[in-house]
mmCIF file with all atom_site columns, C-alpha atoms in Angstrom:
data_model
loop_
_atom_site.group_PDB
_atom_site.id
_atom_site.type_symbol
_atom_site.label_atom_id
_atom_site.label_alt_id
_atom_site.label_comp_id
_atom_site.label_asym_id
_atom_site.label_entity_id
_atom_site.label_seq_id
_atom_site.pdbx_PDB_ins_code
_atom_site.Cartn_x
_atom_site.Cartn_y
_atom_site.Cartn_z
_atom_site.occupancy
_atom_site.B_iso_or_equiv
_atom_site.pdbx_formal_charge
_atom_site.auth_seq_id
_atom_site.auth_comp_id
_atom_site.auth_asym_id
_atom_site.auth_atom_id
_atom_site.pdbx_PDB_model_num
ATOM 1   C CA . UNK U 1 1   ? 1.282   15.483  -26.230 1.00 45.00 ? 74  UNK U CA 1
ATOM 2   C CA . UNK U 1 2   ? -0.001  15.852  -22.875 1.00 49.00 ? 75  UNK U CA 1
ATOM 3   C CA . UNK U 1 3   ? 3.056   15.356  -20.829 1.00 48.00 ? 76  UNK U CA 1
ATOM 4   C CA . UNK U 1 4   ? 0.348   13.744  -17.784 1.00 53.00 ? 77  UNK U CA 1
ATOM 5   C CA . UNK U 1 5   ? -0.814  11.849  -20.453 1.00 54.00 ? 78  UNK U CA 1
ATOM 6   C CA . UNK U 1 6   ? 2.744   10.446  -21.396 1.00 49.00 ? 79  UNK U CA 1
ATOM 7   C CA . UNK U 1 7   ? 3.757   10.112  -18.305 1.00 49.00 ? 80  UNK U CA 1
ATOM 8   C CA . UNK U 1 8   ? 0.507   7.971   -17.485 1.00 51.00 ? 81  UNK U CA 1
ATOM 9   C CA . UNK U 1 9   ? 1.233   5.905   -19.930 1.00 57.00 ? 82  UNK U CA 1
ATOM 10  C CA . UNK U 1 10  ? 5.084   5.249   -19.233 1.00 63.00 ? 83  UNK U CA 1
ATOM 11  C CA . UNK U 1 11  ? 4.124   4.466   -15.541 1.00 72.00 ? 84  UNK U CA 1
ATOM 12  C CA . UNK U 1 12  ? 4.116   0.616   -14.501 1.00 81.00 ? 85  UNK U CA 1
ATOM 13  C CA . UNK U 1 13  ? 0.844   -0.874  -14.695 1.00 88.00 ? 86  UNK U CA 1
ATOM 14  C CA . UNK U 1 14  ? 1.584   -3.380  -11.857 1.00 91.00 ? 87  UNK U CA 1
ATOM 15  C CA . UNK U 1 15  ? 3.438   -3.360  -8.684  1.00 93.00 ? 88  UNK U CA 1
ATOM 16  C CA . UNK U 1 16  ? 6.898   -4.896  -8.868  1.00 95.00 ? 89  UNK U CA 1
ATOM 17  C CA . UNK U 1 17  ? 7.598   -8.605  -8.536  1.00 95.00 ? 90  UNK U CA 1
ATOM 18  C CA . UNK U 1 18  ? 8.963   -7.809  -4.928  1.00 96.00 ? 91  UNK U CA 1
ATOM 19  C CA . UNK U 1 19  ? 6.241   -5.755  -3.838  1.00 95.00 ? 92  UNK U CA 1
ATOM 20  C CA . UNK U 1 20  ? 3.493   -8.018  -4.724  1.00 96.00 ? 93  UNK U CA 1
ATOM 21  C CA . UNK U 1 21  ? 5.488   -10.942 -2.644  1.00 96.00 ? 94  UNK U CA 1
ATOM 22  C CA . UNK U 1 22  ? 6.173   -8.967  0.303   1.00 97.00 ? 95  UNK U CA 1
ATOM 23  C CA . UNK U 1 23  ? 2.488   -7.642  0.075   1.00 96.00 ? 96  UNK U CA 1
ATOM 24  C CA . UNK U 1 24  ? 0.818   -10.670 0.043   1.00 96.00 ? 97  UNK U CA 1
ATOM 25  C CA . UNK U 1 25  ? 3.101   -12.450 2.803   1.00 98.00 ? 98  UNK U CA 1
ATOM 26  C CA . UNK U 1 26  ? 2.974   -9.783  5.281   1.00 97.00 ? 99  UNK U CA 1
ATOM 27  C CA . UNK U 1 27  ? -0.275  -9.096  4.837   1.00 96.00 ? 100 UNK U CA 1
ATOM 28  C CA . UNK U 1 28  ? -1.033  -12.912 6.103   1.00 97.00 ? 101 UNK U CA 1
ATOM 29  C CA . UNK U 1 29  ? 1.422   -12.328 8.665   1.00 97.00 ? 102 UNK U CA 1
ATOM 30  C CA . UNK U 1 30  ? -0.073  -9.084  9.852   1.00 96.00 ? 103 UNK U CA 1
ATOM 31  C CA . UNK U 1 31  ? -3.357  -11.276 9.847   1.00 95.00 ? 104 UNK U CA 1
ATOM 32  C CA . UNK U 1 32  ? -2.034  -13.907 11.902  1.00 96.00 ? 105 UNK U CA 1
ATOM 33  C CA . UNK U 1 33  ? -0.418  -11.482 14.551  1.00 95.00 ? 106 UNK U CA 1
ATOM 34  C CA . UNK U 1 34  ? -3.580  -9.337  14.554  1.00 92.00 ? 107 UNK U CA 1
ATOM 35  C CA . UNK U 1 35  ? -5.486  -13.043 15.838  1.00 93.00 ? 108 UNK U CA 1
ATOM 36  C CA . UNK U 1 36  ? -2.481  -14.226 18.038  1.00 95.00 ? 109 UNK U CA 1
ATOM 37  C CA . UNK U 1 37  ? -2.565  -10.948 19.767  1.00 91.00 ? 110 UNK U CA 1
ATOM 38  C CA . UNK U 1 38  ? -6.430  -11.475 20.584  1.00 91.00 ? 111 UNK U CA 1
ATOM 39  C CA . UNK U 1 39  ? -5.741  -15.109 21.560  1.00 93.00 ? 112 UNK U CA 1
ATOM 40  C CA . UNK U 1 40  ? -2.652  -14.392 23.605  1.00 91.00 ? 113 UNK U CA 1
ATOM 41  C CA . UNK U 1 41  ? -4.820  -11.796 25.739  1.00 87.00 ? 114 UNK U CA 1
ATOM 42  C CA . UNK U 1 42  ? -7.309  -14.521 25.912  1.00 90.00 ? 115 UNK U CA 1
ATOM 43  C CA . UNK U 1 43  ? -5.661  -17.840 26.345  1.00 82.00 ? 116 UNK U CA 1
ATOM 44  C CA . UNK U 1 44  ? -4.489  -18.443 29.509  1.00 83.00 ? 117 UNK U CA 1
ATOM 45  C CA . UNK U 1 45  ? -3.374  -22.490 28.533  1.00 89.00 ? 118 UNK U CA 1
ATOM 46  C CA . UNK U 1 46  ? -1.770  -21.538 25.176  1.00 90.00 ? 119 UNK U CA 1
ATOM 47  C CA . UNK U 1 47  ? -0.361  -18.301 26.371  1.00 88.00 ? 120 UNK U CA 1
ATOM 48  C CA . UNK U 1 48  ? 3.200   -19.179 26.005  1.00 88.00 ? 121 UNK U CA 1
ATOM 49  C CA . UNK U 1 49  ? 2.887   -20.577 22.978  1.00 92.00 ? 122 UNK U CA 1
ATOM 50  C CA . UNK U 1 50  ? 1.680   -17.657 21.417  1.00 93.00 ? 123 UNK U CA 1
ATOM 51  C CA . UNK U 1 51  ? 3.805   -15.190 23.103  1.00 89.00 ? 124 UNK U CA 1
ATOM 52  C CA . UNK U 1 52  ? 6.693   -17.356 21.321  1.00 88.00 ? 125 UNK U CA 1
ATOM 53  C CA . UNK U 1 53  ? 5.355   -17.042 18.421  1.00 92.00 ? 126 UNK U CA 1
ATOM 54  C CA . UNK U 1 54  ? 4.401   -13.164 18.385  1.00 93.00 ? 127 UNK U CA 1
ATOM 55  C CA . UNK U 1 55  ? 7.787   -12.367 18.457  1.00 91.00 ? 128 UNK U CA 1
ATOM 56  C CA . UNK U 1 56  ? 9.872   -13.719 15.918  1.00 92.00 ? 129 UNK U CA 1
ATOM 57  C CA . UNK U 1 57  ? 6.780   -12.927 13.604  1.00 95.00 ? 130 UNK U CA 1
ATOM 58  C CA . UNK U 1 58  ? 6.706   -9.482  15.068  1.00 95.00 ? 131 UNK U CA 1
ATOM 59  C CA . UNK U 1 59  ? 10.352  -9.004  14.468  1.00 95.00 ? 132 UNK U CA 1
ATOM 60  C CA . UNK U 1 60  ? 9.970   -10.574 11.163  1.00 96.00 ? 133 UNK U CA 1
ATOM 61  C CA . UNK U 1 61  ? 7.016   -8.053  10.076  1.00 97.00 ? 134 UNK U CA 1
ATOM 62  C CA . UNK U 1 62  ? 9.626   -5.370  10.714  1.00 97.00 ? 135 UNK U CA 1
ATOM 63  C CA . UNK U 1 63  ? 12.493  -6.699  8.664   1.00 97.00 ? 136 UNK U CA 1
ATOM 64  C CA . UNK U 1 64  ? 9.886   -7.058  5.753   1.00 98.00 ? 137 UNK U CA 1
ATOM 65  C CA . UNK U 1 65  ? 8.236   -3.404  6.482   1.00 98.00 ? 138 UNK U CA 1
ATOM 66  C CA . UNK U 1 66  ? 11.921  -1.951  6.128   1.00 98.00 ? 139 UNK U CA 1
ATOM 67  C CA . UNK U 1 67  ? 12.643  -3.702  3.113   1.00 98.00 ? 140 UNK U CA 1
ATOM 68  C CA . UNK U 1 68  ? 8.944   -2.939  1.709   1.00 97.00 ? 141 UNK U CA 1
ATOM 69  C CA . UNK U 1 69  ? 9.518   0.600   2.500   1.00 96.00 ? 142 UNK U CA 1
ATOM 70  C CA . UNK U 1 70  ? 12.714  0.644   0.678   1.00 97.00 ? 143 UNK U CA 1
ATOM 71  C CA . UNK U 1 71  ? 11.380  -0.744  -2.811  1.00 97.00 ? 144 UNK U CA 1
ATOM 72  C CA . UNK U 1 72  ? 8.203   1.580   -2.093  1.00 93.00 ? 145 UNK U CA 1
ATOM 73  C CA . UNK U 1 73  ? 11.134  4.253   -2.541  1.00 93.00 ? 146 UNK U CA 1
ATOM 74  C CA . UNK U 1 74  ? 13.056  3.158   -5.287  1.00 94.00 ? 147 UNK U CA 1
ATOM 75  C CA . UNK U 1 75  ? 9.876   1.880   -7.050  1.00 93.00 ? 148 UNK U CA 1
ATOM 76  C CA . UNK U 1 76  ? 7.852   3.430   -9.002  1.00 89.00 ? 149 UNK U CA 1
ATOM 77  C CA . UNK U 1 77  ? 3.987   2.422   -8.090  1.00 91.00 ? 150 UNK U CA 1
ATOM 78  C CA . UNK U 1 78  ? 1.419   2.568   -10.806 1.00 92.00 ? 151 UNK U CA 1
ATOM 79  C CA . UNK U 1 79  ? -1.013  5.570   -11.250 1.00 92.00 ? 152 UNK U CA 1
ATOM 80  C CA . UNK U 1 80  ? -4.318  5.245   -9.416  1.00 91.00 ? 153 UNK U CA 1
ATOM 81  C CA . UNK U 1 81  ? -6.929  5.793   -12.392 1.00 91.00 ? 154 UNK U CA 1
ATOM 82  C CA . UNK U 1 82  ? -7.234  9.432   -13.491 1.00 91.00 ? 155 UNK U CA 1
ATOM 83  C CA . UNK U 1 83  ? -10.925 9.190   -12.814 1.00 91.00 ? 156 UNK U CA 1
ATOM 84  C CA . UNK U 1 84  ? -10.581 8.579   -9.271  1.00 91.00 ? 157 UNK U CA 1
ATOM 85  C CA . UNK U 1 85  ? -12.180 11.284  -6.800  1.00 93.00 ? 158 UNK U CA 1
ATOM 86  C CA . UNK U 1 86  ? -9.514  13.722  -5.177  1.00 95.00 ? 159 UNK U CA 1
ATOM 87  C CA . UNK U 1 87  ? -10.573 12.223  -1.771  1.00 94.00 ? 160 UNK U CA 1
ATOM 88  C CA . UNK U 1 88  ? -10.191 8.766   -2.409  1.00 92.00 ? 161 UNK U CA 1
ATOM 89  C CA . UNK U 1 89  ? -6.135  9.580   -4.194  1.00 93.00 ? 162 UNK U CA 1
ATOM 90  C CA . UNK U 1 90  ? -5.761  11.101  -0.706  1.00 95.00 ? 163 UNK U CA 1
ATOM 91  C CA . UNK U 1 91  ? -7.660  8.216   1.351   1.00 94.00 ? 164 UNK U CA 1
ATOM 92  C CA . UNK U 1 92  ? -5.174  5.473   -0.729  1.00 93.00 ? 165 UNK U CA 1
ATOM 93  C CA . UNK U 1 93  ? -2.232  7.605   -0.066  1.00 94.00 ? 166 UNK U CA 1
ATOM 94  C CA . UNK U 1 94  ? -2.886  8.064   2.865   1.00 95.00 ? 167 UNK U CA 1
ATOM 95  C CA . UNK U 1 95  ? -4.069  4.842   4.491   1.00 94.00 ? 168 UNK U CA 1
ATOM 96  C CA . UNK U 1 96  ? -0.786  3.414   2.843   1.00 94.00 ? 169 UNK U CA 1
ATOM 97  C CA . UNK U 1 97  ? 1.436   5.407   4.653   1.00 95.00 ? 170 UNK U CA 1
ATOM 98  C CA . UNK U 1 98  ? -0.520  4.775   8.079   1.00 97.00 ? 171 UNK U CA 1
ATOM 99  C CA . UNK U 1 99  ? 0.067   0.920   7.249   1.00 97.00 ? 172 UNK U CA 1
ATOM 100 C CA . UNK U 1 100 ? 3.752   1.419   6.525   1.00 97.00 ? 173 UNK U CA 1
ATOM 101 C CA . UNK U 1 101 ? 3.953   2.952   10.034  1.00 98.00 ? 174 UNK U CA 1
ATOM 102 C CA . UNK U 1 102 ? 2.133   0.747   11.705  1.00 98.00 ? 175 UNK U CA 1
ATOM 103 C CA . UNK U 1 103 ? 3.904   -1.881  10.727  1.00 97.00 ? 176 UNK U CA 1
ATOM 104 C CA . UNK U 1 104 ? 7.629   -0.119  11.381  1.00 98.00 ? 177 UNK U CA 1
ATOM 105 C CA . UNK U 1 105 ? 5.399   0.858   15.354  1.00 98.00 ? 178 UNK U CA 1
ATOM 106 C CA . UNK U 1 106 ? 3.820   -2.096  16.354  1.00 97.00 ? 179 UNK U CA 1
ATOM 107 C CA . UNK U 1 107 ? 6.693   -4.492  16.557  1.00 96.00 ? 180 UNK U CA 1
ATOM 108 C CA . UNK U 1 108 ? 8.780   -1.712  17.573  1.00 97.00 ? 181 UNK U CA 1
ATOM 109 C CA . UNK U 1 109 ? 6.971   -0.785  20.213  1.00 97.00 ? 182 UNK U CA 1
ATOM 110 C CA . UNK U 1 110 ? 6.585   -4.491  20.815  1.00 95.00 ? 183 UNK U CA 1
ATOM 111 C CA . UNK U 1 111 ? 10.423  -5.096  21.167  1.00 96.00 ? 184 UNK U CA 1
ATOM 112 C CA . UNK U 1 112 ? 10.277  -1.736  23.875  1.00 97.00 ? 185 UNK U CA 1
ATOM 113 C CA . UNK U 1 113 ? 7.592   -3.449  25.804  1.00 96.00 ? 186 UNK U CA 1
ATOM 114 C CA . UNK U 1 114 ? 9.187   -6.363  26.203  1.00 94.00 ? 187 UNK U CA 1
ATOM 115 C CA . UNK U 1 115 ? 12.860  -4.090  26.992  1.00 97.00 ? 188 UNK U CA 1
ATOM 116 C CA . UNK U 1 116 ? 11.060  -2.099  29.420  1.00 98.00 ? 189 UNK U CA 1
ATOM 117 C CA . UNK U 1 117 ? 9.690   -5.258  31.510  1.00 96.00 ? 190 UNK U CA 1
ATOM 118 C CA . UNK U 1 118 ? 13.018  -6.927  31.834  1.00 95.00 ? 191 UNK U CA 1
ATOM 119 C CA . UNK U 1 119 ? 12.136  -9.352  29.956  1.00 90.00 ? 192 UNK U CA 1
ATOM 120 C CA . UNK U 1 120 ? 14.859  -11.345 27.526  1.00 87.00 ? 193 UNK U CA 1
ATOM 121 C CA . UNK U 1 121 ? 13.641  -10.703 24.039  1.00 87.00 ? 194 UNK U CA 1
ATOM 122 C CA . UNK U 1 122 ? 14.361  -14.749 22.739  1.00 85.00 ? 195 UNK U CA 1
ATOM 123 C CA . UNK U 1 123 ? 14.207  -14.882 19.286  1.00 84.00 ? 196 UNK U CA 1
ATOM 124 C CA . UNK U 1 124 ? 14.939  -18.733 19.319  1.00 81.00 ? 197 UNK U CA 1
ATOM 125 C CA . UNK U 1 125 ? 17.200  -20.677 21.363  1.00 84.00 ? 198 UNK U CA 1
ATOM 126 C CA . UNK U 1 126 ? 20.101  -18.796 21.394  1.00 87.00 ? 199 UNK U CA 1
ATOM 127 C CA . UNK U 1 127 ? 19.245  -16.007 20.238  1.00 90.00 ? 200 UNK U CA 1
ATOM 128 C CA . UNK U 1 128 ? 18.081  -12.406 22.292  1.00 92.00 ? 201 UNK U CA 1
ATOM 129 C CA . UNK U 1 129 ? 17.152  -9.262  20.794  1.00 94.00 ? 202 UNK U CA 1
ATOM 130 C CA . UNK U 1 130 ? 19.198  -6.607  22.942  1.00 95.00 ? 203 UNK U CA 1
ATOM 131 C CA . UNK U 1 131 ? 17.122  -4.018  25.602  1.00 96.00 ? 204 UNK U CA 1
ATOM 132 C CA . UNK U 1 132 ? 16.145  -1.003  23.428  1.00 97.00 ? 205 UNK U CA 1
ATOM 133 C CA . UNK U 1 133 ? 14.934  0.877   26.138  1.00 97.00 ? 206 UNK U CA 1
ATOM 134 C CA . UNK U 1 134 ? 15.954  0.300   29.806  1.00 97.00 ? 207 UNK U CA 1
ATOM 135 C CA . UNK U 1 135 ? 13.777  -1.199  32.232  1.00 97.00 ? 208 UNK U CA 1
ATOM 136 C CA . UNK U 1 136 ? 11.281  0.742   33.826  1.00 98.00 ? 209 UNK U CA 1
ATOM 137 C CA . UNK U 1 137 ? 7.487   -0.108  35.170  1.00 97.00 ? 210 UNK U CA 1
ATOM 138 C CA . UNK U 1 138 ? 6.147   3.727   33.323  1.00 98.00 ? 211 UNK U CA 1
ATOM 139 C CA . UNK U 1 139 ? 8.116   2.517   30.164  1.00 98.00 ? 212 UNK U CA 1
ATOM 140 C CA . UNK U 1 140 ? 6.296   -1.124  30.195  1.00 98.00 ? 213 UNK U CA 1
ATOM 141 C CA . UNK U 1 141 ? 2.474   0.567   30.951  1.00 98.00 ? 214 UNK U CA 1
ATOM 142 C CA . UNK U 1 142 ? 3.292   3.155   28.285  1.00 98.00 ? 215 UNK U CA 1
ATOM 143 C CA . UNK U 1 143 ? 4.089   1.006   25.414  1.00 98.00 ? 216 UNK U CA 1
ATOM 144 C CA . UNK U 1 144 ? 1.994   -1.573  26.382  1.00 96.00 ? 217 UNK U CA 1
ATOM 145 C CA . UNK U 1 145 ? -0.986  0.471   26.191  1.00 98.00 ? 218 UNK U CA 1
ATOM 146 C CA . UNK U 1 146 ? 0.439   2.034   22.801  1.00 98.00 ? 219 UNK U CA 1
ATOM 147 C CA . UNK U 1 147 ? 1.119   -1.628  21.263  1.00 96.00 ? 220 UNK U CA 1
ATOM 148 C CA . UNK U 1 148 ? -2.873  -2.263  22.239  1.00 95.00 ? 221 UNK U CA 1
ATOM 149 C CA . UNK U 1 149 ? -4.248  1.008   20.887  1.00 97.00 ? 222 UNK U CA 1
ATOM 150 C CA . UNK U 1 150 ? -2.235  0.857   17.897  1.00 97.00 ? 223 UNK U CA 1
ATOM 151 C CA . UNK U 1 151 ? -3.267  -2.971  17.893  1.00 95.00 ? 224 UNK U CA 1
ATOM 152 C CA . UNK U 1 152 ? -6.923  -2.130  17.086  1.00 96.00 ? 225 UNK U CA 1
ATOM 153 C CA . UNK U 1 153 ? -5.934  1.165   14.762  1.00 97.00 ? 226 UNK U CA 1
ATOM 154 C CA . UNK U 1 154 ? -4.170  -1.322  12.465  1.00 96.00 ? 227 UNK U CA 1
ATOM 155 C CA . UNK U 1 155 ? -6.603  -3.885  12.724  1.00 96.00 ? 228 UNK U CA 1
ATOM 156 C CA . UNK U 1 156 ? -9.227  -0.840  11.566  1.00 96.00 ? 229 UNK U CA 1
ATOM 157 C CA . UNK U 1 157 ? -6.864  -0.023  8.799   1.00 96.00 ? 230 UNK U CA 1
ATOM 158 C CA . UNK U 1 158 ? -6.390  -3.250  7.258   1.00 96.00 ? 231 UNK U CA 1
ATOM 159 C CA . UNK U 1 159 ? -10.553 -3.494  7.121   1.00 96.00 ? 232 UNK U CA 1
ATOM 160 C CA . UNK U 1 160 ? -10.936 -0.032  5.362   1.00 95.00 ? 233 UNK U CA 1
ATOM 161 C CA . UNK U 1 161 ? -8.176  -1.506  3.216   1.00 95.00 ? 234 UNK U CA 1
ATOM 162 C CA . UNK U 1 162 ? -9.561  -4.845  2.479   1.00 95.00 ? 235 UNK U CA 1
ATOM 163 C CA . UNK U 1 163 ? -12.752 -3.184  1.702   1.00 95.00 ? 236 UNK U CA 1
ATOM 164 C CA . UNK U 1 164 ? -11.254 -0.588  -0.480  1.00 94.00 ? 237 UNK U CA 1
ATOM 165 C CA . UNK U 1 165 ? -9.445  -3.440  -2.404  1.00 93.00 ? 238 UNK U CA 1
ATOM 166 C CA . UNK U 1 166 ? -12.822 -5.480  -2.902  1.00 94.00 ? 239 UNK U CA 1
ATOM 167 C CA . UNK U 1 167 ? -15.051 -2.720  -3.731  1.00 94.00 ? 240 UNK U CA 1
ATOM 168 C CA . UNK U 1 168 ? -12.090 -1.774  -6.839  1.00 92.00 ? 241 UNK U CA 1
ATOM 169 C CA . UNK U 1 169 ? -12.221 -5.497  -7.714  1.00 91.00 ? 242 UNK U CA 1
ATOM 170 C CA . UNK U 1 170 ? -15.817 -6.412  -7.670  1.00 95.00 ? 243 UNK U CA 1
ATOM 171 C CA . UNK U 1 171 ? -17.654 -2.882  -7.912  1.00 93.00 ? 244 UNK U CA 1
ATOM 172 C CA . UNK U 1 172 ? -15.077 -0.403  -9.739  1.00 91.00 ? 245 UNK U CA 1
ATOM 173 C CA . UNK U 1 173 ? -13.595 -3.630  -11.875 1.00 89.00 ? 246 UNK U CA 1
ATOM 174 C CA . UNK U 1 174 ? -10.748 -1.137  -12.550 1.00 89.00 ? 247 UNK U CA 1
ATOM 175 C CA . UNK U 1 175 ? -6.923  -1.763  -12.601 1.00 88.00 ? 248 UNK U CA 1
ATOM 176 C CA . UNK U 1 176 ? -6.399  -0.951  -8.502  1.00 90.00 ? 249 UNK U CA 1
ATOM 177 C CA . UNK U 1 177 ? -7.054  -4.510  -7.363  1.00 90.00 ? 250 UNK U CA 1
ATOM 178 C CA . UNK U 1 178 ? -4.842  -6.225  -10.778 1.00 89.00 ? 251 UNK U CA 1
ATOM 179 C CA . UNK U 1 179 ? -2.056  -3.741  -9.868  1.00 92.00 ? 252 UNK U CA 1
ATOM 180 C CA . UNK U 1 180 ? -1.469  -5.866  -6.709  1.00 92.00 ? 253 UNK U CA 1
ATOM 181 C CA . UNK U 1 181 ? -2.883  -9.201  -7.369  1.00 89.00 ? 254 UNK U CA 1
ATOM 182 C CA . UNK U 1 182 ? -1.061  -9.649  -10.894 1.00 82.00 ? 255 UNK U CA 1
ATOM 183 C CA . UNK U 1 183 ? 1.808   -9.258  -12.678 1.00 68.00 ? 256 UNK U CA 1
ATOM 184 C CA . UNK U 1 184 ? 2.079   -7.881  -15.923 1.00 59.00 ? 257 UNK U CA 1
ATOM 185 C CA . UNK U 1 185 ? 4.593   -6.741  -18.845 1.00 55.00 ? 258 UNK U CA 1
ATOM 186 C CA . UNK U 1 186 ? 6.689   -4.015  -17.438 1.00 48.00 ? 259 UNK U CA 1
ATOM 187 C CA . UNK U 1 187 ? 6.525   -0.730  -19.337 1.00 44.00 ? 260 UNK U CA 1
ATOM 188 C CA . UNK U 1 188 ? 8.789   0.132   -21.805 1.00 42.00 ? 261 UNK U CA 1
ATOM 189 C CA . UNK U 1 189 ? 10.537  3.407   -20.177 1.00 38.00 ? 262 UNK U CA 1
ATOM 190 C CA . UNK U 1 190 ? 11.258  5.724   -23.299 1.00 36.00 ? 263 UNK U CA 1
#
């Protein structure tokens, strides 16, 4: 037997029950903070509002992210077809791993922002996030501009994503798109 072959078919078919959740919840939370971002740079009424919300969401996002990157880990992930160009293995890979950074950066760099301005980091009444950098005006420009840049590389990243997903569920029809939008029997490991 062909051991790629056997090991092909041993592999999960689907992504586990907690990756699928965590997928599809953060990915409407990265959403949502993607268009809360571009409203709170907008907004000057609703400002506050927004800036209340980005951070508990942001903070959230990187709870999730750690915990996502952990069962990415200790999870296997199914196979990619076998038919599947070299470049586009590489581009999936790839663009994963830029998401799983992104999201472990942004609110990270979010939290330093916020650090660096002097700025209490209120997570709800009661409750502050501690300094993780001291305050400094060069810290504040510095990750401020970083949040932003990285802001509009995720935003990028998702799109590629999304389309990637959409052309593998309404073009490819193979088992890319299922492997994250369904469950299925898990494989019987030999």
């Amino acid at each position: 037997m062909n051991t790629n072959k056997g090991m092909r078919e041993h592999a999960p078919q689907h992504f586990n029950t907690l990756a699928r959740s965590l997928h599809w919840l953060m990915a409407a939370m990265i959403l949502a903070m993607l268009f809360i971002g571009a409203a709170m740079m907008t907004s000057l009424h609703h400002r506050i509002w927004l800036i209340d919300l980005h951070r508990p969401l942001g903070i959230a996002i990187l709870l999730l992210a750690v915990i996502r990157l952990a069962n990415r880990v200790f999870s296997r992930p199914p196979p990619l077809p076998a038919d599947l160009p070299v470049w586009q293995v590489f581009a999936a890979k790839a663009s994963h791993w830029v998401l799983y950074a992104l999201m472990l950066t942004m609110p990270l760099l979010g939290w330093a922002q916020l650090s660096a301005a002097g700025v209490p980091i209120v997570m709800f009444d009661g409750f502050n996030l501690p300094p993780v950098v001291p305050a400094s005006p060069a810290v504040y420009a510095w990750c401020h501009d970083a949040h932003r840049l990285l802001a509009r590389v995720l935003f990028a990243v998702v799109l590629v994503h999304l389309s990637a997903a959409l052309v593998h569920a309404w073009i490819y029809r193979d088992a890319v798109f299922a492997s994250m939008a369904k469950g299925g029997k898990p494989s019987q490991e030999p």
